[in-house]
Amino acid sequence: MTTPSALTRPTGVPLTLRLAARLVLLAAFLLSFLPPRRIRAVLEVVRHGAAPASAAQTQSARDAICAVSLFCAGPRGCLPRSLGAALLCRLRGSWPTWCTGVRMVPPFTAHAWVEIDGRLVDEGVPDDYFTRLLTVPPVRRAAR
């Protein structure tokens, strides 16, 4: 038996941001087919030159991705959703921490998300709900 559920899409996302989200979603879906080490390598290159993202920037990017893709708004769209949000932030000059990991309590479930300063962005669970296995944080610039 299945439980009925309805997915909600964020509203009020500006047209230009929705168009940018569609653009990065193509790259996000292509990246999602790569093995984890390749995804990490690509993201480590892409993040260079970007400032650390704020929570508002990351939330805005995540909302835009979910607004243009029903799959990404759903429970099985976590990898392209997180990749798309990170890439959209990068397109706008910033970079969140991109993460993949597993749930802390059984049953085993893999998940991908974006976070800012160790705080999950709009995942609806506590910040320590997942164990991080792979992260791509912003590049911290050395103080001069």
Tab-separated table of C-alpha atoms in Angstrom:
chain	number	residue	atom	x	y	z
A	1	MET	CA	0.000	0.000	0.000
A	2	THR	CA	1.276	3.471	-0.788
A	3	THR	CA	0.776	6.672	1.099
A	4	PRO	CA	-0.595	9.509	-0.997
A	5	SER	CA	1.514	12.623	-0.944
A	6	ALA	CA	1.625	15.891	-2.786
A	7	LEU	CA	4.775	17.689	-3.798
A	8	THR	CA	4.830	21.416	-3.377
A	9	ARG	CA	6.786	23.678	-5.663
A	10	PRO	CA	8.134	26.981	-4.424
A	11	THR	CA	6.333	29.989	-5.862
A	12	GLY	CA	7.497	33.512	-6.505
A	13	VAL	CA	10.791	32.493	-8.118
A	14	PRO	CA	11.749	35.184	-10.668
A	15	LEU	CA	11.735	34.208	-14.341
A	16	THR	CA	15.463	34.840	-14.808
A	17	LEU	CA	16.280	32.585	-11.862
A	18	ARG	CA	13.968	29.852	-13.186
A	19	LEU	CA	15.685	30.050	-16.595
A	20	ALA	CA	19.110	29.799	-14.950
A	21	ALA	CA	17.864	26.836	-12.909
A	22	ARG	CA	16.787	25.033	-16.084
A	23	LEU	CA	20.229	25.642	-17.541
A	24	VAL	CA	22.123	24.192	-14.580
A	25	LEU	CA	19.702	21.279	-14.216
A	26	LEU	CA	20.978	19.818	-17.461
A	27	ALA	CA	24.506	19.805	-16.046
A	28	ALA	CA	23.226	18.512	-12.686
A	29	PHE	CA	21.433	15.561	-14.272
A	30	LEU	CA	24.496	14.698	-16.361
A	31	LEU	CA	26.733	14.913	-13.278
A	32	SER	CA	24.376	12.683	-11.302
A	33	PHE	CA	25.269	9.738	-13.559
A	34	LEU	CA	28.970	9.972	-12.711
A	35	PRO	CA	30.633	8.014	-9.898
A	36	PRO	CA	30.997	9.942	-6.620
A	37	ARG	CA	34.734	10.564	-7.010
A	38	ARG	CA	34.175	12.159	-10.432
A	39	ILE	CA	31.314	14.314	-9.141
A	40	ARG	CA	33.570	15.488	-6.340
A	41	ALA	CA	36.441	16.230	-8.750
A	42	VAL	CA	34.180	18.286	-11.034
A	43	LEU	CA	32.669	20.235	-8.135
A	44	GLU	CA	36.102	20.940	-6.645
A	45	VAL	CA	37.123	22.566	-9.925
A	46	VAL	CA	33.858	24.459	-10.369
A	47	ARG	CA	33.861	25.973	-6.860
A	48	HIS	CA	37.132	27.886	-7.327
A	49	GLY	CA	36.767	31.650	-7.399
A	50	ALA	CA	33.395	31.612	-5.649
A	51	ALA	CA	32.639	33.295	-2.344
A	52	PRO	CA	31.007	31.206	0.385
A	53	ALA	CA	27.241	31.250	-0.125
A	54	SER	CA	24.848	32.615	2.450
A	55	ALA	CA	21.854	30.674	3.707
A	56	ALA	CA	19.536	33.000	1.745
A	57	GLN	CA	21.470	32.498	-1.513
A	58	THR	CA	21.448	28.732	-1.062
A	59	GLN	CA	17.751	28.628	-0.164
A	60	SER	CA	16.953	30.763	-3.209
A	61	ALA	CA	18.914	28.421	-5.491
A	62	ARG	CA	17.283	25.318	-3.981
A	63	ASP	CA	13.830	26.880	-4.375
A	64	ALA	CA	14.533	27.698	-8.027
A	65	ILE	CA	15.618	24.114	-8.747
A	66	CYS	CA	12.492	22.701	-7.088
A	67	ALA	CA	10.304	25.250	-8.899
A	68	VAL	CA	11.405	24.053	-12.342
A	69	SER	CA	11.700	20.309	-11.696
A	70	LEU	CA	9.040	18.178	-10.089
A	71	PHE	CA	11.547	15.291	-9.946
A	72	CYS	CA	13.997	17.428	-7.963
A	73	ALA	CA	11.204	18.526	-5.627
A	74	GLY	CA	10.466	14.873	-4.850
A	75	PRO	CA	12.075	12.485	-2.389
A	76	ARG	CA	14.228	10.710	-4.999
A	77	GLY	CA	15.586	13.859	-6.591
A	78	CYS	CA	18.098	14.699	-3.871
A	79	LEU	CA	21.252	14.237	-5.974
A	80	PRO	CA	20.262	16.394	-8.971
A	81	ARG	CA	18.538	18.851	-6.587
A	82	SER	CA	21.681	19.324	-4.486
A	83	LEU	CA	23.948	19.468	-7.538
A	84	GLY	CA	21.615	21.936	-9.237
A	85	ALA	CA	21.439	24.170	-6.164
A	86	ALA	CA	25.230	24.188	-5.816
A	87	LEU	CA	25.749	24.902	-9.522
A	88	LEU	CA	23.124	27.641	-9.512
A	89	CYS	CA	24.843	29.266	-6.541
A	90	ARG	CA	28.124	29.050	-8.465
A	91	LEU	CA	26.540	30.620	-11.523
A	92	ARG	CA	25.636	33.539	-9.268
A	93	GLY	CA	29.160	33.790	-7.782
A	94	SER	CA	28.894	31.833	-4.543
A	95	TRP	CA	29.324	28.245	-3.330
A	96	PRO	CA	27.536	26.331	-0.523
A	97	THR	CA	28.863	23.133	1.006
A	98	TRP	CA	27.666	20.219	-1.121
A	99	CYS	CA	27.306	16.942	0.793
A	100	THR	CA	26.380	13.322	0.413
A	101	GLY	CA	25.957	10.882	3.232
A	102	VAL	CA	23.746	8.364	4.969
A	103	ARG	CA	21.056	8.456	7.596
A	104	MET	CA	22.282	8.033	11.188
A	105	VAL	CA	19.498	5.638	12.192
A	106	PRO	CA	18.317	2.483	10.398
A	107	PRO	CA	17.213	1.779	7.775
A	108	PHE	CA	20.167	2.756	5.596
A	109	THR	CA	19.323	5.610	3.260
A	110	ALA	CA	21.727	7.620	1.132
A	111	HIS	CA	21.083	11.320	0.633
A	112	ALA	CA	22.623	14.420	-0.961
A	113	TRP	CA	22.091	17.996	0.208
A	114	VAL	CA	23.546	21.492	0.457
A	115	GLU	CA	24.393	23.190	3.707
A	116	ILE	CA	25.770	26.402	5.139
A	117	ASP	CA	28.053	26.317	8.197
A	118	GLY	CA	26.953	22.769	9.063
A	119	ARG	CA	23.228	23.596	8.790
A	120	LEU	CA	21.167	21.680	6.246
A	121	VAL	CA	19.221	23.941	3.906
A	122	ASP	CA	15.493	23.126	3.859
A	123	GLU	CA	15.773	19.372	4.433
A	124	GLY	CA	13.194	19.196	7.210
A	125	VAL	CA	15.402	17.137	9.533
A	126	PRO	CA	17.870	18.033	12.305
A	127	ASP	CA	21.382	19.009	11.236
A	128	ASP	CA	22.869	15.792	12.691
A	129	TYR	CA	20.370	13.469	10.979
A	130	PHE	CA	22.886	12.411	8.315
A	131	THR	CA	26.512	11.320	8.485
A	132	ARG	CA	28.567	13.177	5.908
A	133	LEU	CA	30.609	10.901	3.667
A	134	LEU	CA	31.582	13.319	0.919
A	135	THR	CA	31.681	17.117	1.091
A	136	VAL	CA	32.762	19.902	-1.232
A	137	PRO	CA	32.917	23.073	0.877
A	138	PRO	CA	33.700	26.568	-0.377
A	139	VAL	CA	37.363	27.392	-0.834
A	140	ARG	CA	38.451	29.481	2.128
A	141	ARG	CA	40.741	32.281	1.064
A	142	ALA	CA	43.908	32.765	3.077
A	143	ALA	CA	44.028	35.957	5.129
A	144	ARG	CA	46.521	38.519	3.936
